[in-house]
Coordinates of C-alpha atoms and ligand atoms in Angstrom, one line a residue:
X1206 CA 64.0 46.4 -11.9
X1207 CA 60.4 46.7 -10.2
X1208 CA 58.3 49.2 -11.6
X1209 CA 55.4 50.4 -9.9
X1210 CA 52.2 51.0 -11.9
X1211 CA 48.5 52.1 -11.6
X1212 CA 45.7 52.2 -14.9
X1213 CA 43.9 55.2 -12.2
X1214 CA 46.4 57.5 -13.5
X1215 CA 43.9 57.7 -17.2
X1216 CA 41.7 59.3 -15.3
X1217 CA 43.1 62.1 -15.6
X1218 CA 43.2 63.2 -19.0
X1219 CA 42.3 67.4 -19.3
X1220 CA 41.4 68.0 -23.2
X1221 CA 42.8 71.4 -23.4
X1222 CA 45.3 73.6 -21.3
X1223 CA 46.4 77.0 -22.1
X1224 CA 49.2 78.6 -24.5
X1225 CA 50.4 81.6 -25.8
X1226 CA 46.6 82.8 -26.0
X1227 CA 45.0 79.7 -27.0
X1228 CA 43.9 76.6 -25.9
X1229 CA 46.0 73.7 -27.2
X1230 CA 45.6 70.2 -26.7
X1231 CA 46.9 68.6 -23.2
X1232 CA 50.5 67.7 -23.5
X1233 CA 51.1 65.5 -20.4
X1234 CA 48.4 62.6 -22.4
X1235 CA 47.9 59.3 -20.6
X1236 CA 49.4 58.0 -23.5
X1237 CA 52.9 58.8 -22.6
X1238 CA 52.7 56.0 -19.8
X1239 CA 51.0 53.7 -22.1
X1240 CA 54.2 53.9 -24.5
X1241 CA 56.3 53.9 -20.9
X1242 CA 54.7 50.8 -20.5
X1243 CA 54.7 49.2 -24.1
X1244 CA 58.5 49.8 -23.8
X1245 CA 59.3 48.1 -20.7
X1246 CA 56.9 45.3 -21.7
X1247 CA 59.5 44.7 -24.5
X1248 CA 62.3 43.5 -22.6
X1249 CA 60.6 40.7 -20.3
X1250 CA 61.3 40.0 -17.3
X1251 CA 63.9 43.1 -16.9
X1252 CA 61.1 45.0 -15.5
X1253 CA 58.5 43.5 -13.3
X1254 CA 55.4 45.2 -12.6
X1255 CA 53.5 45.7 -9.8
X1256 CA 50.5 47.2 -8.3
X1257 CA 50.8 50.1 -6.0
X1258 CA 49.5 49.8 -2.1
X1259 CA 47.0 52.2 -0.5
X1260 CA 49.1 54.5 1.8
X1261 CA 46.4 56.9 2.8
X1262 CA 46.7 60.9 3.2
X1263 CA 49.3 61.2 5.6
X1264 CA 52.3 61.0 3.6
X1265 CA 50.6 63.5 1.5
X1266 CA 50.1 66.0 4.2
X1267 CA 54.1 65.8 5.4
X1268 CA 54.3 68.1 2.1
X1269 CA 50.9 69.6 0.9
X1270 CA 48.9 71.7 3.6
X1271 CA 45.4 70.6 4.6
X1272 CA 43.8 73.4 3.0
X1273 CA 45.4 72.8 0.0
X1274 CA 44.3 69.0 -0.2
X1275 CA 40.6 69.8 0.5
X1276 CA 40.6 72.7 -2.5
X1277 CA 42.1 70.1 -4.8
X1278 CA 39.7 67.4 -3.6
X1279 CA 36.6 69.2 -4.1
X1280 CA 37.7 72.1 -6.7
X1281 CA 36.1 70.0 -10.2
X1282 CA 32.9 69.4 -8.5
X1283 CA 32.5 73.3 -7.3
X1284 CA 33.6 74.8 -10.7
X1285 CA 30.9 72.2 -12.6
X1286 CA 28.5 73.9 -9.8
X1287 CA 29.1 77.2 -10.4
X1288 CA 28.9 76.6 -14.5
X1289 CA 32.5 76.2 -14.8
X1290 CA 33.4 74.7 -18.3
X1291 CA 33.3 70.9 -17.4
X1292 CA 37.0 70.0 -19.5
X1293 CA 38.7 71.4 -16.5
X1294 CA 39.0 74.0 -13.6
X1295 CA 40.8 77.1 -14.8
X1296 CA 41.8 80.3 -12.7
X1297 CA 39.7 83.7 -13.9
X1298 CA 41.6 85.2 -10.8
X1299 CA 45.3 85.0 -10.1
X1300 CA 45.8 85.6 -6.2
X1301 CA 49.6 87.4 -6.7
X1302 CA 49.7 87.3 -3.1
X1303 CA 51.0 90.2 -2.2
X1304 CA 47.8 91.6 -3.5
X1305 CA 45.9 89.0 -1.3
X1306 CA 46.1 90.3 1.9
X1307 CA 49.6 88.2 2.2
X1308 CA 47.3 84.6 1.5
X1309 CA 44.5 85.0 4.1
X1310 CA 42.0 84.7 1.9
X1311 CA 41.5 82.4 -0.4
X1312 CA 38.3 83.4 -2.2
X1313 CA 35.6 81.5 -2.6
X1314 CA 34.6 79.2 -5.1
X1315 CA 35.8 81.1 -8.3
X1316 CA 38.7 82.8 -5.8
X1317 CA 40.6 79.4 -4.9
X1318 CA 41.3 78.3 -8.6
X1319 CA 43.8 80.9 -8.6
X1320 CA 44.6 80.4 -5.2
X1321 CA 46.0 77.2 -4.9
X1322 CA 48.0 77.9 -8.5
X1323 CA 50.8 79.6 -10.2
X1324 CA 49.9 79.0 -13.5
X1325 CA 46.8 78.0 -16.0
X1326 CA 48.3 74.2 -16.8
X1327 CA 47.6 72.6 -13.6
X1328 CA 44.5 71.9 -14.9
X1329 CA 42.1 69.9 -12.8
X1330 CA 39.5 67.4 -14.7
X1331 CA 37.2 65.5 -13.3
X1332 CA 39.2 62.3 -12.5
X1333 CA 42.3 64.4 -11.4
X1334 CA 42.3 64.1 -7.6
X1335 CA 41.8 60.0 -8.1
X1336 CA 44.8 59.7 -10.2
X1337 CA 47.0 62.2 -8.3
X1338 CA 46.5 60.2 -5.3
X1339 CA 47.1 56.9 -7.1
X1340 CA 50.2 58.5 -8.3
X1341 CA 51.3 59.3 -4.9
X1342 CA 50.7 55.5 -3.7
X1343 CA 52.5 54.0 -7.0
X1344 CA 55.7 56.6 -6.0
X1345 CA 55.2 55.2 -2.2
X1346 CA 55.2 51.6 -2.7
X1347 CA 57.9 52.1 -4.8
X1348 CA 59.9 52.8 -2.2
X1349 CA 58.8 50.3 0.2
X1350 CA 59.3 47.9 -2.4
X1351 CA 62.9 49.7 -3.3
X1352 CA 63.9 49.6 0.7
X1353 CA 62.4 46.4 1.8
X1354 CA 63.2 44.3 -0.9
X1355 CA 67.1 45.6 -0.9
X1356 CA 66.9 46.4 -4.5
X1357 CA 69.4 48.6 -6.0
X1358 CA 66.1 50.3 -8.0
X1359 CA 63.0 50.8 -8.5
X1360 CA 60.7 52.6 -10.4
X1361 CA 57.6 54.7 -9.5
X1362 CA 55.8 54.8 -13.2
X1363 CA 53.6 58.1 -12.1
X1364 CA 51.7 60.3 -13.5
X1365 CA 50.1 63.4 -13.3
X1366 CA 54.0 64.0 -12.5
X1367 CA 54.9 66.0 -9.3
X1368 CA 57.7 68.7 -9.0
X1369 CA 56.5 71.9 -10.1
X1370 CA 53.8 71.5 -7.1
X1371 CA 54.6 73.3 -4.1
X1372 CA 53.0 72.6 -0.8
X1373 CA 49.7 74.6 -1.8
X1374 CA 50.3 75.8 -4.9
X1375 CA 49.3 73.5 -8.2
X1376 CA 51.0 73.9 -11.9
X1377 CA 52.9 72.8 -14.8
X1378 CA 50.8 69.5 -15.4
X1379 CA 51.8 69.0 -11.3
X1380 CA 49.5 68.4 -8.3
X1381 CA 51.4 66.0 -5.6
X1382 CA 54.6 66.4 -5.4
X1383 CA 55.2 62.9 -5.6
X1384 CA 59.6 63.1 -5.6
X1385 CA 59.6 65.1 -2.6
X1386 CA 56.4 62.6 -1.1
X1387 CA 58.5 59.7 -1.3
X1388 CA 61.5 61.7 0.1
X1389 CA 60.1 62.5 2.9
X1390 CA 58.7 58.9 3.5
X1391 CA 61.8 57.7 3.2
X1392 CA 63.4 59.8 5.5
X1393 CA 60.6 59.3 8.4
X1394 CA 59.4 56.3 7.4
X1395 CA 62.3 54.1 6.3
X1396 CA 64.7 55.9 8.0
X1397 CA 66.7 55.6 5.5
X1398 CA 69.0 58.6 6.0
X1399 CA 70.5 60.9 3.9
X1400 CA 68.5 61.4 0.4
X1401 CA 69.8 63.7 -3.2
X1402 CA 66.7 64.4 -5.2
X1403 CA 68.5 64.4 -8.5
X1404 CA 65.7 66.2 -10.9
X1405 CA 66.7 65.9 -14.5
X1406 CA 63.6 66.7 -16.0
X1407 CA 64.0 69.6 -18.4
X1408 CA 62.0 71.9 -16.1
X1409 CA 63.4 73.5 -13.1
X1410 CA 61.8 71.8 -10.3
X1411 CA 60.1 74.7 -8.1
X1412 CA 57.7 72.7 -6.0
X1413 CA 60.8 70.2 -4.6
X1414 CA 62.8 73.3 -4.0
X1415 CA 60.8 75.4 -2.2
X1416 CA 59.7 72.3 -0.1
X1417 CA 62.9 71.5 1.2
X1418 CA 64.6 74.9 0.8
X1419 CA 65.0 74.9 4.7
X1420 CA 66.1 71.3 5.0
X1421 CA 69.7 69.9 4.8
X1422 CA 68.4 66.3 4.1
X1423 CA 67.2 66.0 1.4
X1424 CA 69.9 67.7 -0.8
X1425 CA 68.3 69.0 -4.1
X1426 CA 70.3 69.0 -7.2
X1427 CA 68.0 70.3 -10.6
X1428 CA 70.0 70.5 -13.7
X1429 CA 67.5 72.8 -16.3
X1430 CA 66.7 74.9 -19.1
X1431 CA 66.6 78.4 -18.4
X1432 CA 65.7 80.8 -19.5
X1433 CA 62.1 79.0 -20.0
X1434 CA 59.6 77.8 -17.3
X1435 CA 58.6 77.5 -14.7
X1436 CA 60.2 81.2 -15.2
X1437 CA 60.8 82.9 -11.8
X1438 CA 63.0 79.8 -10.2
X1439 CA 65.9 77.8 -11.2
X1440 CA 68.6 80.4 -10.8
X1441 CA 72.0 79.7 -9.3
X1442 CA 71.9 82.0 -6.2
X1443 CA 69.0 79.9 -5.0
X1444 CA 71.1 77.6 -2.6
X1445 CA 68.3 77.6 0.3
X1446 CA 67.7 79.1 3.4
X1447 CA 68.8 78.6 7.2
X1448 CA 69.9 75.3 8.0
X1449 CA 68.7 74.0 4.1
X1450 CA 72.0 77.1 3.2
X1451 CA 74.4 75.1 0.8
X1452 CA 71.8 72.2 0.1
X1453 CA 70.0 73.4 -2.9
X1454 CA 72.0 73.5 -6.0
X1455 CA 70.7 74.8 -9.5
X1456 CA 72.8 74.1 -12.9
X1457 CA 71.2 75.9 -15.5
X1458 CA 71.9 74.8 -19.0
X1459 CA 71.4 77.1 -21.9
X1460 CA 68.7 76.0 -24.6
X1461 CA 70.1 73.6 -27.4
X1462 CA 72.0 72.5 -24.9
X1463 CA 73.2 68.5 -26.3
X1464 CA 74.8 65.5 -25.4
X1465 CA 78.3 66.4 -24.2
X1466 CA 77.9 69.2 -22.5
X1467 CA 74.7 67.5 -20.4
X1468 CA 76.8 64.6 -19.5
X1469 CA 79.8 67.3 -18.8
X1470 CA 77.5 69.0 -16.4
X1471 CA 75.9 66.2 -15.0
X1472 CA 79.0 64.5 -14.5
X1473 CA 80.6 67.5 -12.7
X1474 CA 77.5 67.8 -10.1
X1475 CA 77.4 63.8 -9.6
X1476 CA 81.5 63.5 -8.8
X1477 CA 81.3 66.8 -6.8
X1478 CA 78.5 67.9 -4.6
X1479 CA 76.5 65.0 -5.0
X1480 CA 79.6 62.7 -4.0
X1481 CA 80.6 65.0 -1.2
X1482 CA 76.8 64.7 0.0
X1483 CA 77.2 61.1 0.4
X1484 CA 73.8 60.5 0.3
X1485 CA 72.5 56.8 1.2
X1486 CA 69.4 57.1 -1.7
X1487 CA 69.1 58.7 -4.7
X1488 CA 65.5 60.0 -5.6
X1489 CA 65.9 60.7 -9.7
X1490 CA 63.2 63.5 -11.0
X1491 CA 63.3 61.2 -14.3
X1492 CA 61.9 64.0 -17.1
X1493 CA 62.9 62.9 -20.9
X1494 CA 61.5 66.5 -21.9
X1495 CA 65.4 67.1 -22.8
X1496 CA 64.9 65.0 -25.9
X1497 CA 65.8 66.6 -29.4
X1498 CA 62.2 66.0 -30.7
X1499 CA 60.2 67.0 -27.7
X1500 CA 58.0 70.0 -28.2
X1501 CA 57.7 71.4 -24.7
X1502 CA 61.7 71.0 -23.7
X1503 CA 64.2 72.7 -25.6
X1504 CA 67.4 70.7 -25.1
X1505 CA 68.9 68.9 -28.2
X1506 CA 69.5 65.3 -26.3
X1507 CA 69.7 62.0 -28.0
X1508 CA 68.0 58.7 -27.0
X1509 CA 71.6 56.9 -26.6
X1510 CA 72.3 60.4 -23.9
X1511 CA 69.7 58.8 -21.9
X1512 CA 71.3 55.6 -21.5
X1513 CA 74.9 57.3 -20.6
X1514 CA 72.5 59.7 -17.9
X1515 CA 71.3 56.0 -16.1
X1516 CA 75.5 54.8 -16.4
X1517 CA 76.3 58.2 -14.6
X1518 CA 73.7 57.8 -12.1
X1519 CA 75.2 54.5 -11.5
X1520 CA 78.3 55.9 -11.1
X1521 CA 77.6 57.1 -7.5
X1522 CA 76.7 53.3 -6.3
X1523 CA 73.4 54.0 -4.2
X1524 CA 69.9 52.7 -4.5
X1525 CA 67.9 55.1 -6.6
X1526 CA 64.1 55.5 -7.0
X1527 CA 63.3 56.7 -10.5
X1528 CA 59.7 58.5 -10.5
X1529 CA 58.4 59.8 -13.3
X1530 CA 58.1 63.3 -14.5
X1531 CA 57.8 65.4 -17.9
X1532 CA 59.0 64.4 -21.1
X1533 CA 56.1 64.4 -24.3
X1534 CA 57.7 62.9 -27.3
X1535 CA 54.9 60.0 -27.7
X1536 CA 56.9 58.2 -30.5
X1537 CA 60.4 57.9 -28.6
X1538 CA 59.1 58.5 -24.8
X1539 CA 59.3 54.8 -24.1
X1540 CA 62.7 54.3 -25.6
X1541 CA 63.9 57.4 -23.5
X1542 CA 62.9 55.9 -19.9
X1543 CA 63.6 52.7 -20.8
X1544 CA 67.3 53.7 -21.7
X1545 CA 68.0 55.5 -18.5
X1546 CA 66.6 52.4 -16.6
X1547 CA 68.6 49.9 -18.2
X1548 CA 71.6 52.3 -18.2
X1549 CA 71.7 52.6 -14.7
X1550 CA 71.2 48.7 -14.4
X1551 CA 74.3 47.7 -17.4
X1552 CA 76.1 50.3 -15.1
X1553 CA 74.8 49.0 -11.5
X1554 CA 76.3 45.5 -12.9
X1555 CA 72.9 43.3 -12.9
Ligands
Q9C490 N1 52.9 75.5 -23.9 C1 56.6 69.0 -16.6 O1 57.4 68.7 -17.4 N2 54.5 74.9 -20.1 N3 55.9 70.1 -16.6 C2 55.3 74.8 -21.3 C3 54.0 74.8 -23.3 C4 54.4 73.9 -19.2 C5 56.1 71.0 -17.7 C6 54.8 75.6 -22.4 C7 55.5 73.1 -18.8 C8 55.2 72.2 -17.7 C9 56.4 68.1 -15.4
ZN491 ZN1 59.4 69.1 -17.5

């Protein structure tokens, strides 16, 4: 399987975010993808690595709007200006926007912060922007290499991950939306057709849904914890909107959930909606943040679940673009991706 990979992504690294009052080290470390990495190193030439291609802004703003994208770009070097505590930019003002004047204004310097995010853990550092961007282009050439090489897989190796960022809203450790990026290259791009963004990170994915809440193509299928965050999305009755009615589908799982019942339930979505879909590629949300041992998920999975998640994704017979998301077990992260990978391949029949 290629796997697409960029060093840019360290340059992100926030030292603190927020929790439960406090300030607690940053969860989503550049060390996870170093372990990624270490992992897939182990088993040869099963995984080849390669270097992501420059793909420019556009594909970026097919999701995010302009505004949005010049905040981000400029929003460290404005809060160090304005005496802003230099480990990272953090809202003082939350713009609820129906207390905004329904979004037209977005503040000023210390206003946008809280702006352009829902919550105090989309932390921007000083080397955030770089490596979100870099993300984006590992997730893209991924796909080009996915499409043009006819591979059955591929896998974008990203990071900060992307699908609890809406089109101008940062949070949860998310910035680009880099899933719902590549979906929509793929769709325009490659032409590629019909696309199921199957997210099975722990977290409900609010930044792909509400991008494509409107859309029929891509379908969006998030199997999550709930109740937990991201809190105000992820409930069944969330289907989507207008001609995207029907093509939003929600299963969420109680906390503790384990093993069976997460293959039960991902087996039921994959062999009905998502077979009935038909879709021609599968874009996997791939979060390990459902593992027993991590300490931001709360699901009780094992690391052999992970390989049966990659046989069931299998199952449906399309080619699939893996790109990263959450998961923060340092010890067994590596194992965890690695599993799902070469599950999917053991199941693809390579
Ligand atoms: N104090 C992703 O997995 N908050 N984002 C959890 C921890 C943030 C997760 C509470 C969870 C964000 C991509
Ligand atoms: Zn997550």
């Amino acid at each position: 399987m290629k796997v697409v990979y960029s060093p840019v992504h360290a340059r992100h690294n926030p030292p603190v975010s927020f929790s439960l009052g406090r300030f607690v080290p940053f969860k989503e470390s550049p060390q996870r993808v170093d372990q990624i990495l270490a992992s897939l190193a182990s088993f040869g030439s099963e995984f080849e690595l390669a270097d992501p291609v420059d793909h420019g802004m556009e594909p970026i703003k097919r999701v995010h709007t302009k505004d949005y994208i010049a905040y981000f770009q400029n929003a460290y070097e404005k809060w160090v200006k304005r005496g802003g505590n230099p480990d990272g930019v953090f809202p003082e003002y939350l713009a609820v926007r129906q207390f905004a004047n329904g979004g037209k204004k977005s503040g000023g310097d210390l206003g946008e912060p809280g702006f352009y995010c829902f919550d105090l853990e989309g932390v921007i550092a000083e080397g955030t922007f770089v490596a979100a961007v870099a993300a984006v282009n590992v997730v893209l050439t991924a796909a080009d290499l996915m499409v043009d090489l006819h591979q059955t897989s591929a896998f974008a190796l990203c990071r900060p991950p992307g699908h609890h960022a809406q089109e101008d809203l940062c949070g949860g450790y998310c910035f680009f939306n880099n899933a719902s990026i590549a979906t929509r290259y793929l769709i325009e791009q490659k032409k590629v057709g019909k696309v199921c963004i199957l997210d099975i990170d722990y977290h409900h994915g609010n930044g792909t849904q509400s991008i494509f809440y409107k859309e029929s193509n891509p379908l969006y299928v998030s199997l999550h914890g709930s109740p937990d965050y991201p809190m105000y999305w992820g409930d069944v009755d969330e289907d989507g909107e207008g001609e995207g009615k029907g093509f939003n589908v929600n299963v969420p799982l109680p906390l503790g959930t384990r093993d069976p019942e997460y293959i039960h339930a991902l087996k039921t979505v994959v062999e009905t909606r998502i077979s009935e879909y038909d879709p021609d590629v599968i874009v996997v949300s791939l979060g390990v943040d459902t593992f027993i041992e991590d300490t931001v998920g709360n699901f009780l999975l094992t690391s052999d679940c992970y390989t049966e998640i990659g046989n069931v994704i299998a199952s449906l017979g399309k080619q699939t673009l893996f790109v990263m998301e959450g998961g923060y077990d340092i010890p067994a992260i590596g194992t965890n991706v690695t599993n799902v990978l070469r599950g999917f391949d053991h199941r693809f029949g390579k």
